[in-house]
PDB file of N, CA and C in Angstrom:
ATOM      1  N   MET A   1     -48.359 101.299-160.821  1.00  0.00           N
ATOM      2  CA  MET A   1     -48.752 101.069-159.445  1.00  0.00           C
ATOM      3  C   MET A   1     -48.362 102.296-158.612  1.00  0.00           C
ATOM      4  N   ARG A   2     -49.215 102.678-157.704  1.00  0.00           N
ATOM      5  CA  ARG A   2     -48.925 103.804-156.804  1.00  0.00           C
ATOM      6  C   ARG A   2     -47.708 103.471-155.928  1.00  0.00           C
ATOM      7  N   ILE A   3     -46.920 104.491-155.585  1.00  0.00           N
ATOM      8  CA  ILE A   3     -45.714 104.257-154.792  1.00  0.00           C
ATOM      9  C   ILE A   3     -46.049 103.711-153.402  1.00  0.00           C
ATOM     10  N   ASP A   4     -47.110 104.206-152.772  1.00  0.00           N
ATOM     11  CA  ASP A   4     -47.439 103.694-151.439  1.00  0.00           C
ATOM     12  C   ASP A   4     -47.824 102.217-151.499  1.00  0.00           C
ATOM     13  N   LYS A   5     -48.540 101.828-152.532  1.00  0.00           N
ATOM     14  CA  LYS A   5     -48.930 100.430-152.701  1.00  0.00           C
ATOM     15  C   LYS A   5     -47.711  99.572-153.046  1.00  0.00           C
ATOM     16  N   TYR A   6     -46.797 100.104-153.866  1.00  0.00           N
ATOM     17  CA  TYR A   6     -45.587  99.371-154.234  1.00  0.00           C
ATOM     18  C   TYR A   6     -44.721  99.080-153.005  1.00  0.00           C
ATOM     19  N   LEU A   7     -44.546 100.075-152.148  1.00  0.00           N
ATOM     20  CA  LEU A   7     -43.718  99.884-150.957  1.00  0.00           C
ATOM     21  C   LEU A   7     -44.283  98.794-150.065  1.00  0.00           C
ATOM     22  N   LYS A   8     -45.606  98.693-149.996  1.00  0.00           N
ATOM     23  CA  LYS A   8     -46.252  97.639-149.213  1.00  0.00           C
ATOM     24  C   LYS A   8     -46.137  96.286-149.914  1.00  0.00           C
ATOM     25  N   ALA A   9     -46.447  96.231-151.213  1.00  0.00           N
ATOM     26  CA  ALA A   9     -46.421  94.967-151.958  1.00  0.00           C
ATOM     27  C   ALA A   9     -45.025  94.358-151.991  1.00  0.00           C
ATOM     28  N   SER A  10     -43.999  95.196-152.061  1.00  0.00           N
ATOM     29  CA  SER A  10     -42.622  94.705-152.126  1.00  0.00           C
ATOM     30  C   SER A  10     -42.060  94.399-150.740  1.00  0.00           C
ATOM     31  N   ARG A  11     -42.836  94.670-149.728  1.00  0.00           N
ATOM     32  CA  ARG A  11     -42.464  94.448-148.318  1.00  0.00           C
ATOM     33  C   ARG A  11     -41.313  95.349-147.868  1.00  0.00           C
ATOM     34  N   ILE A  12     -41.086  96.460-148.574  1.00  0.00           N
ATOM     35  CA  ILE A  12     -40.105  97.443-148.097  1.00  0.00           C
ATOM     36  C   ILE A  12     -40.668  98.097-146.845  1.00  0.00           C
ATOM     37  N   MET A  13     -41.973  98.379-146.860  1.00  0.00           N
ATOM     38  CA  MET A  13     -42.678  98.904-145.688  1.00  0.00           C
ATOM     39  C   MET A  13     -43.716  97.874-145.261  1.00  0.00           C
ATOM     40  N   LYS A  14     -43.939  97.781-143.948  1.00  0.00           N
ATOM     41  CA  LYS A  14     -44.894  96.807-143.448  1.00  0.00           C
ATOM     42  C   LYS A  14     -46.339  97.198-143.730  1.00  0.00           C
ATOM     43  N   ARG A  15     -46.628  98.485-143.615  1.00  0.00           N
ATOM     44  CA  ARG A  15     -48.003  98.937-143.784  1.00  0.00           C
ATOM     45  C   ARG A  15     -48.093 100.030-144.839  1.00  0.00           C
ATOM     46  N   ARG A  16     -49.174  99.998-145.595  1.00  0.00           N
ATOM     47  CA  ARG A  16     -49.387 100.999-146.638  1.00  0.00           C
ATOM     48  C   ARG A  16     -49.616 102.380-146.029  1.00  0.00           C
ATOM     49  N   THR A  17     -50.253 102.443-144.867  1.00  0.00           N
ATOM     50  CA  THR A  17     -50.496 103.746-144.241  1.00  0.00           C
ATOM     51  C   THR A  17     -49.185 104.428-143.874  1.00  0.00           C
ATOM     52  N   ILE A  18     -48.203 103.652-143.457  1.00  0.00           N
ATOM     53  CA  ILE A  18     -46.891 104.224-143.123  1.00  0.00           C
ATOM     54  C   ILE A  18     -46.212 104.721-144.393  1.00  0.00           C
ATOM     55  N   ALA A  19     -46.280 103.932-145.464  1.00  0.00           N
ATOM     56  CA  ALA A  19     -45.710 104.345-146.752  1.00  0.00           C
ATOM     57  C   ALA A  19     -46.389 105.626-147.233  1.00  0.00           C
ATOM     58  N   ASN A  20     -47.700 105.708-147.045  1.00  0.00           N
ATOM     59  CA  ASN A  20     -48.470 106.885-147.431  1.00  0.00           C
ATOM     60  C   ASN A  20     -48.007 108.114-146.647  1.00  0.00           C
ATOM     61  N   GLU A  21     -47.822 107.965-145.337  1.00  0.00           N
ATOM     62  CA  GLU A  21     -47.365 109.079-144.501  1.00  0.00           C
ATOM     63  C   GLU A  21     -45.964 109.536-144.892  1.00  0.00           C
ATOM     64  N   LEU A  22     -45.067 108.600-145.146  1.00  0.00           N
ATOM     65  CA  LEU A  22     -43.700 108.956-145.545  1.00  0.00           C
ATOM     66  C   LEU A  22     -43.713 109.767-146.838  1.00  0.00           C
ATOM     67  N   ALA A  23     -44.498 109.326-147.806  1.00  0.00           N
ATOM     68  CA  ALA A  23     -44.569 110.049-149.079  1.00  0.00           C
ATOM     69  C   ALA A  23     -45.200 111.423-148.876  1.00  0.00           C
ATOM     70  N   ALA A  24     -46.227 111.506-148.058  1.00  0.00           N
ATOM     71  CA  ALA A  24     -46.891 112.783-147.803  1.00  0.00           C
ATOM     72  C   ALA A  24     -45.943 113.771-147.117  1.00  0.00           C
ATOM     73  N   ASN A  25     -44.987 113.249-146.363  1.00  0.00           N
ATOM     74  CA  ASN A  25     -44.012 114.095-145.666  1.00  0.00           C
ATOM     75  C   ASN A  25     -42.711 114.242-146.442  1.00  0.00           C
ATOM     76  N   GLN A  26     -42.739 113.974-147.734  1.00  0.00           N
ATOM     77  CA  GLN A  26     -41.606 114.140-148.645  1.00  0.00           C
ATOM     78  C   GLN A  26     -40.376 113.334-148.230  1.00  0.00           C
ATOM     79  N   ARG A  27     -40.609 112.099-147.783  1.00  0.00           N
ATOM     80  CA  ARG A  27     -39.511 111.225-147.410  1.00  0.00           C
ATOM     81  C   ARG A  27     -39.368 110.055-148.385  1.00  0.00           C
ATOM     82  N   VAL A  28     -40.110 110.146-149.512  1.00  0.00           N
ATOM     83  CA  VAL A  28     -40.006 109.150-150.582  1.00  0.00           C
ATOM     84  C   VAL A  28     -39.659 109.895-151.863  1.00  0.00           C
ATOM     85  N   GLU A  29     -38.615 109.431-152.546  1.00  0.00           N
ATOM     86  CA  GLU A  29     -38.190 110.047-153.806  1.00  0.00           C
ATOM     87  C   GLU A  29     -38.175 108.994-154.907  1.00  0.00           C
ATOM     88  N   ILE A  30     -38.551 109.421-156.092  1.00  0.00           N
ATOM     89  CA  ILE A  30     -38.421 108.574-157.279  1.00  0.00           C
ATOM     90  C   ILE A  30     -37.545 109.337-158.262  1.00  0.00           C
ATOM     91  N   ASN A  31     -36.451 108.720-158.638  1.00  0.00           N
ATOM     92  CA  ASN A  31     -35.477 109.330-159.555  1.00  0.00           C
ATOM     93  C   ASN A  31     -35.051 110.719-159.077  1.00  0.00           C
ATOM     94  N   GLY A  32     -34.837 110.863-157.766  1.00  0.00           N
ATOM     95  CA  GLY A  32     -34.325 112.106-157.208  1.00  0.00           C
ATOM     96  C   GLY A  32     -35.349 113.177-156.891  1.00  0.00           C
ATOM     97  N   ARG A  33     -36.637 112.913-157.120  1.00  0.00           N
ATOM     98  CA  ARG A  33     -37.679 113.913-156.846  1.00  0.00           C
ATOM     99  C   ARG A  33     -38.644 113.399-155.796  1.00  0.00           C
ATOM    100  N   ALA A  34     -38.931 114.221-154.791  1.00  0.00           N
ATOM    101  CA  ALA A  34     -39.915 113.854-153.773  1.00  0.00           C
ATOM    102  C   ALA A  34     -41.273 113.701-154.443  1.00  0.00           C
ATOM    103  N   VAL A  35     -42.011 112.660-154.064  1.00  0.00           N
ATOM    104  CA  VAL A  35     -43.287 112.376-154.710  1.00  0.00           C
ATOM    105  C   VAL A  35     -44.402 112.214-153.686  1.00  0.00           C
ATOM    106  N   LYS A  36     -45.633 112.342-154.173  1.00  0.00           N
ATOM    107  CA  LYS A  36     -46.824 112.137-153.350  1.00  0.00           C
ATOM    108  C   LYS A  36     -47.158 110.647-153.342  1.00  0.00           C
ATOM    109  N   PRO A  37     -47.990 110.211-152.385  1.00  0.00           N
ATOM    110  CA  PRO A  37     -48.335 108.789-152.282  1.00  0.00           C
ATOM    111  C   PRO A  37     -48.975 108.212-153.546  1.00  0.00           C
ATOM    112  N   SER A  38     -49.635 109.043-154.349  1.00  0.00           N
ATOM    113  CA  SER A  38     -50.333 108.542-155.532  1.00  0.00           C
ATOM    114  C   SER A  38     -49.450 108.472-156.776  1.00  0.00           C
ATOM    115  N   HIS A  39     -48.182 108.882-156.668  1.00  0.00           N
ATOM    116  CA  HIS A  39     -47.284 108.874-157.827  1.00  0.00           C
ATOM    117  C   HIS A  39     -47.095 107.453-158.347  1.00  0.00           C
ATOM    118  N   GLU A  40     -47.132 107.302-159.664  1.00  0.00           N
ATOM    119  CA  GLU A  40     -46.961 105.983-160.280  1.00  0.00           C
ATOM    120  C   GLU A  40     -45.476 105.609-160.346  1.00  0.00           C
ATOM    121  N   VAL A  41     -45.187 104.369-160.009  1.00  0.00           N
ATOM    122  CA  VAL A  41     -43.828 103.853-160.078  1.00  0.00           C
ATOM    123  C   VAL A  41     -43.757 102.885-161.260  1.00  0.00           C
ATOM    124  N   LYS A  42     -42.621 102.919-161.988  1.00  0.00           N
ATOM    125  CA  LYS A  42     -42.448 102.077-163.169  1.00  0.00           C
ATOM    126  C   LYS A  42     -41.160 101.262-163.041  1.00  0.00           C
ATOM    127  N   VAL A  43     -41.068 100.196-163.803  1.00  0.00           N
ATOM    128  CA  VAL A  43     -39.860  99.372-163.825  1.00  0.00           C
ATOM    129  C   VAL A  43     -38.689 100.251-164.261  1.00  0.00           C
ATOM    130  N   GLY A  44     -37.580 100.148-163.545  1.00  0.00           N
ATOM    131  CA  GLY A  44     -36.395 100.937-163.862  1.00  0.00           C
ATOM    132  C   GLY A  44     -36.239 102.173-162.992  1.00  0.00           C
ATOM    133  N   ASP A  45     -37.310 102.588-162.325  1.00  0.00           N
ATOM    134  CA  ASP A  45     -37.228 103.760-161.442  1.00  0.00           C
ATOM    135  C   ASP A  45     -36.321 103.466-160.251  1.00  0.00           C
ATOM    136  N   VAL A  46     -35.664 104.506-159.752  1.00  0.00           N
ATOM    137  CA  VAL A  46     -34.875 104.404-158.528  1.00  0.00           C
ATOM    138  C   VAL A  46     -35.676 105.080-157.421  1.00  0.00           C
ATOM    139  N   VAL A  47     -35.991 104.302-156.402  1.00  0.00           N
ATOM    140  CA  VAL A  47     -36.811 104.787-155.294  1.00  0.00           C
ATOM    141  C   VAL A  47     -35.931 104.915-154.057  1.00  0.00           C
ATOM    142  N   ALA A  48     -35.993 106.073-153.402  1.00  0.00           N
ATOM    143  CA  ALA A  48     -35.260 106.293-152.156  1.00  0.00           C
ATOM    144  C   ALA A  48     -36.278 106.574-151.055  1.00  0.00           C
ATOM    145  N   VAL A  49     -36.156 105.857-149.945  1.00  0.00           N
ATOM    146  CA  VAL A  49     -37.061 106.027-148.818  1.00  0.00           C
ATOM    147  C   VAL A  49     -36.231 106.355-147.586  1.00  0.00           C
ATOM    148  N   THR A  50     -36.598 107.424-146.901  1.00  0.00           N
ATOM    149  CA  THR A  50     -35.924 107.799-145.663  1.00  0.00           C
ATOM    150  C   THR A  50     -36.889 107.572-144.518  1.00  0.00           C
ATOM    151  N   PHE A  51     -36.525 106.675-143.607  1.00  0.00           N
ATOM    152  CA  PHE A  51     -37.352 106.445-142.425  1.00  0.00           C
ATOM    153  C   PHE A  51     -36.446 106.307-141.222  1.00  0.00           C
ATOM    154  N   GLY A  52     -36.792 107.065-140.193  1.00  0.00           N
ATOM    155  CA  GLY A  52     -35.912 107.132-139.036  1.00  0.00           C
ATOM    156  C   GLY A  52     -34.598 107.754-139.459  1.00  0.00           C
ATOM    157  N   SER A  53     -33.494 107.122-139.103  1.00  0.00           N
ATOM    158  CA  SER A  53     -32.181 107.640-139.495  1.00  0.00           C
ATOM    159  C   SER A  53     -31.599 106.802-140.630  1.00  0.00           C
ATOM    160  N   ARG A  54     -32.462 106.103-141.354  1.00  0.00           N
ATOM    161  CA  ARG A  54     -32.016 105.196-142.396  1.00  0.00           C
ATOM    162  C   ARG A  54     -32.538 105.640-143.758  1.00  0.00           C
ATOM    163  N   ARG A  55     -31.703 105.526-144.761  1.00  0.00           N
ATOM    164  CA  ARG A  55     -32.109 105.835-146.137  1.00  0.00           C
ATOM    165  C   ARG A  55     -31.821 104.605-146.983  1.00  0.00           C
ATOM    166  N   LEU A  56     -32.845 104.146-147.698  1.00  0.00           N
ATOM    167  CA  LEU A  56     -32.743 102.959-148.529  1.00  0.00           C
ATOM    168  C   LEU A  56     -33.021 103.340-149.972  1.00  0.00           C
ATOM    169  N   GLU A  57     -32.124 102.952-150.874  1.00  0.00           N
ATOM    170  CA  GLU A  57     -32.317 103.202-152.305  1.00  0.00           C
ATOM    171  C   GLU A  57     -32.432 101.871-153.021  1.00  0.00           C
ATOM    172  N   VAL A  58     -33.500 101.731-153.819  1.00  0.00           N
ATOM    173  CA  VAL A  58     -33.727 100.500-154.562  1.00  0.00           C
ATOM    174  C   VAL A  58     -34.067 100.810-156.015  1.00  0.00           C
ATOM    175  N   ARG A  59     -33.783  99.857-156.892  1.00  0.00           N
ATOM    176  CA  ARG A  59     -34.197  99.952-158.305  1.00  0.00           C
ATOM    177  C   ARG A  59     -35.379  99.011-158.482  1.00  0.00           C
ATOM    178  N   VAL A  60     -36.434  99.516-159.091  1.00  0.00           N
ATOM    179  CA  VAL A  60     -37.656  98.742-159.300  1.00  0.00           C
ATOM    180  C   VAL A  60     -37.430  97.738-160.437  1.00  0.00           C
ATOM    181  N   LEU A  61     -37.663  96.449-160.147  1.00  0.00           N
ATOM    182  CA  LEU A  61     -37.503  95.404-161.148  1.00  0.00           C
ATOM    183  C   LEU A  61     -38.845  94.916-161.685  1.00  0.00           C
ATOM    184  N   SER A  62     -39.905  95.012-160.870  1.00  0.00           N
ATOM    185  CA  SER A  62     -41.242  94.639-161.330  1.00  0.00           C
ATOM    186  C   SER A  62     -42.282  95.357-160.485  1.00  0.00           C
ATOM    187  N   VAL A  63     -43.468  95.500-161.035  1.00  0.00           N
ATOM    188  CA  VAL A  63     -44.556  96.187-160.326  1.00  0.00           C
ATOM    189  C   VAL A  63     -45.805  95.296-160.276  1.00  0.00           C
ATOM    190  N   GLU A  64     -45.614  94.028-159.990  1.00  0.00           N
ATOM    191  CA  GLU A  64     -46.728  93.095-159.909  1.00  0.00           C
ATOM    192  C   GLU A  64     -47.554  93.366-158.660  1.00  0.00           C
ATOM    193  N   GLU A  65     -48.872  93.198-158.787  1.00  0.00           N
ATOM    194  CA  GLU A  65     -49.796  93.475-157.690  1.00  0.00           C
ATOM    195  C   GLU A  65     -49.547  92.573-156.481  1.00  0.00           C
ATOM    196  N   ALA A  66     -49.738  91.279-156.661  1.00  0.00           N
ATOM    197  CA  ALA A  66     -49.668  90.366-155.523  1.00  0.00           C
ATOM    198  C   ALA A  66     -48.409  89.502-155.614  1.00  0.00           C
ATOM    199  N   LYS A  67     -47.676  89.494-154.544  1.00  0.00           N
ATOM    200  CA  LYS A  67     -46.480  88.659-154.450  1.00  0.00           C
ATOM    201  C   LYS A  67     -46.514  87.941-153.114  1.00  0.00           C
ATOM    202  N   LYS A  68     -46.044  86.712-153.107  1.00  0.00           N
ATOM    203  CA  LYS A  68     -45.902  86.016-151.844  1.00  0.00           C
ATOM    204  C   LYS A  68     -44.732  86.645-151.090  1.00  0.00           C
ATOM    205  N   LYS A  69     -44.766  86.499-149.787  1.00  0.00           N
ATOM    206  CA  LYS A  69     -43.741  87.126-148.960  1.00  0.00           C
ATOM    207  C   LYS A  69     -42.330  86.724-149.383  1.00  0.00           C
ATOM    208  N   LYS A  70     -42.125  85.456-149.689  1.00  0.00           N
ATOM    209  CA  LYS A  70     -40.779  84.990-150.065  1.00  0.00           C
ATOM    210  C   LYS A  70     -40.324  85.530-151.417  1.00  0.00           C
ATOM    211  N   ASP A  71     -41.283  85.930-152.287  1.00  0.00           N
ATOM    212  CA  ASP A  71     -40.945  86.443-153.614  1.00  0.00           C
ATOM    213  C   ASP A  71     -40.896  87.965-153.681  1.00  0.00           C
ATOM    214  N   ALA A  72     -41.304  88.638-152.617  1.00  0.00           N
ATOM    215  CA  ALA A  72     -41.416  90.099-152.634  1.00  0.00           C
ATOM    216  C   ALA A  72     -40.079  90.782-152.914  1.00  0.00           C
ATOM    217  N   SER A  73     -38.988  90.228-152.417  1.00  0.00           N
ATOM    218  CA  SER A  73     -37.688  90.870-152.614  1.00  0.00           C
ATOM    219  C   SER A  73     -37.230  90.826-154.066  1.00  0.00           C
ATOM    220  N   SER A  74     -37.879  90.027-154.909  1.00  0.00           N
ATOM    221  CA  SER A  74     -37.515  89.994-156.331  1.00  0.00           C
ATOM    222  C   SER A  74     -38.105  91.183-157.089  1.00  0.00           C
ATOM    223  N   MET A  75     -38.904  91.999-156.420  1.00  0.00           N
ATOM    224  CA  MET A  75     -39.510  93.168-157.054  1.00  0.00           C
ATOM    225  C   MET A  75     -38.539  94.342-157.138  1.00  0.00           C
ATOM    226  N   TYR A  76     -37.407  94.255-156.426  1.00  0.00           N
ATOM    227  CA  TYR A  76     -36.446  95.364-156.399  1.00  0.00           C
ATOM    228  C   TYR A  76     -35.044  94.848-156.123  1.00  0.00           C
ATOM    229  N   GLU A  77     -34.058  95.703-156.421  1.00  0.00           N
ATOM    230  CA  GLU A  77     -32.683  95.409-156.013  1.00  0.00           C
ATOM    231  C   GLU A  77     -32.181  96.595-155.209  1.00  0.00           C
ATOM    232  N   ILE A  78     -31.482  96.308-154.137  1.00  0.00           N
ATOM    233  CA  ILE A  78     -30.973  97.366-153.271  1.00  0.00           C
ATOM    234  C   ILE A  78     -29.743  97.985-153.922  1.00  0.00           C
ATOM    235  N   ILE A  79     -29.781  99.309-154.082  1.00  0.00           N
ATOM    236  CA  ILE A  79     -28.654 100.042-154.664  1.00  0.00           C
ATOM    237  C   ILE A  79     -27.762 100.559-153.550  1.00  0.00           C
ATOM    238  N   GLY A  80     -28.380 101.083-152.506  1.00  0.00           N
ATOM    239  CA  GLY A  80     -27.601 101.627-151.402  1.00  0.00           C
ATOM    240  C   GLY A  80     -28.421 101.757-150.146  1.00  0.00           C
ATOM    241  N   GLU A  81     -27.710 101.752-149.034  1.00  0.00           N
ATOM    242  CA  GLU A  81     -28.346 101.908-147.744  1.00  0.00           C
ATOM    243  C   GLU A  81     -27.399 102.741-146.892  1.00  0.00           C
ATOM    244  N   SER A  82     -27.934 103.757-146.245  1.00  0.00           N
ATOM    245  CA  SER A  82     -27.064 104.613-145.456  1.00  0.00           C
ATOM    246  C   SER A  82     -27.816 105.176-144.260  1.00  0.00           C
ATOM    247  N   ARG A  83     -27.057 105.741-143.363  1.00  0.00           N
ATOM    248  CA  ARG A  83     -27.643 106.412-142.201  1.00  0.00           C
ATOM    249  C   ARG A  83     -27.618 107.910-142.469  1.00  0.00           C
ATOM    250  N   VAL A  84     -28.681 108.580-142.087  1.00  0.00           N
ATOM    251  CA  VAL A  84     -28.763 110.021-142.256  1.00  0.00           C
ATOM    252  C   VAL A  84     -29.050 110.644-140.897  1.00  0.00           C
ATOM    253  N   SER A  85     -28.589 111.875-140.722  1.00  0.00           N
ATOM    254  CA  SER A  85     -28.885 112.550-139.467  1.00  0.00           C
ATOM    255  C   SER A  85     -30.315 113.056-139.522  1.00  0.00           C
ATOM    256  N   SER A  86     -31.008 112.905-138.428  1.00  0.00           N
ATOM    257  CA  SER A  86     -32.408 113.348-138.394  1.00  0.00           C
ATOM    258  C   SER A  86     -32.461 114.864-138.235  1.00  0.00           C
ATOM    259  N   PRO A  87     -33.564 115.492-138.645  1.00  0.00           N
ATOM    260  CA  PRO A  87     -33.684 116.946-138.554  1.00  0.00           C
ATOM    261  C   PRO A  87     -33.541 117.460-137.121  1.00  0.00           C
ATOM    262  N   GLU A  88     -33.880 116.639-136.135  1.00  0.00           N
ATOM    263  CA  GLU A  88     -33.766 117.072-134.732  1.00  0.00           C
ATOM    264  C   GLU A  88     -32.318 117.268-134.303  1.00  0.00           C
ATOM    265  N   GLU A  89     -31.373 116.601-134.988  1.00  0.00           N
ATOM    266  CA  GLU A  89     -29.971 116.687-134.616  1.00  0.00           C
ATOM    267  C   GLU A  89     -29.312 117.971-135.086  1.00  0.00           C
ATOM    268  N   HIS A  90     -29.999 118.747-135.926  1.00  0.00           N
ATOM    269  CA  HIS A  90     -29.395 119.975-136.469  1.00  0.00           C
ATOM    270  C   HIS A  90     -29.754 121.178-135.672  1.00  0.00           C
TER     271      HIS A  90
END
């Protein structure tokens, strides 16, 4: 499954277009490498997303296409969450 679609299906991001923009701007990493929106995500991958001043790291548990909203969080486990300084602050 494409990373932009995964972020939407898992409800990590509300909209696929936002997930697409984040990946295009190198704010999405899979296993430590910045990826494009079309990059394939697999079970076991560690995905890090930086949006705003927040960084979220999750481990992919499943890549199913359609999930109900209440089941979406079972697609990943949160590894870490932190605040990062934005580029404007430097």
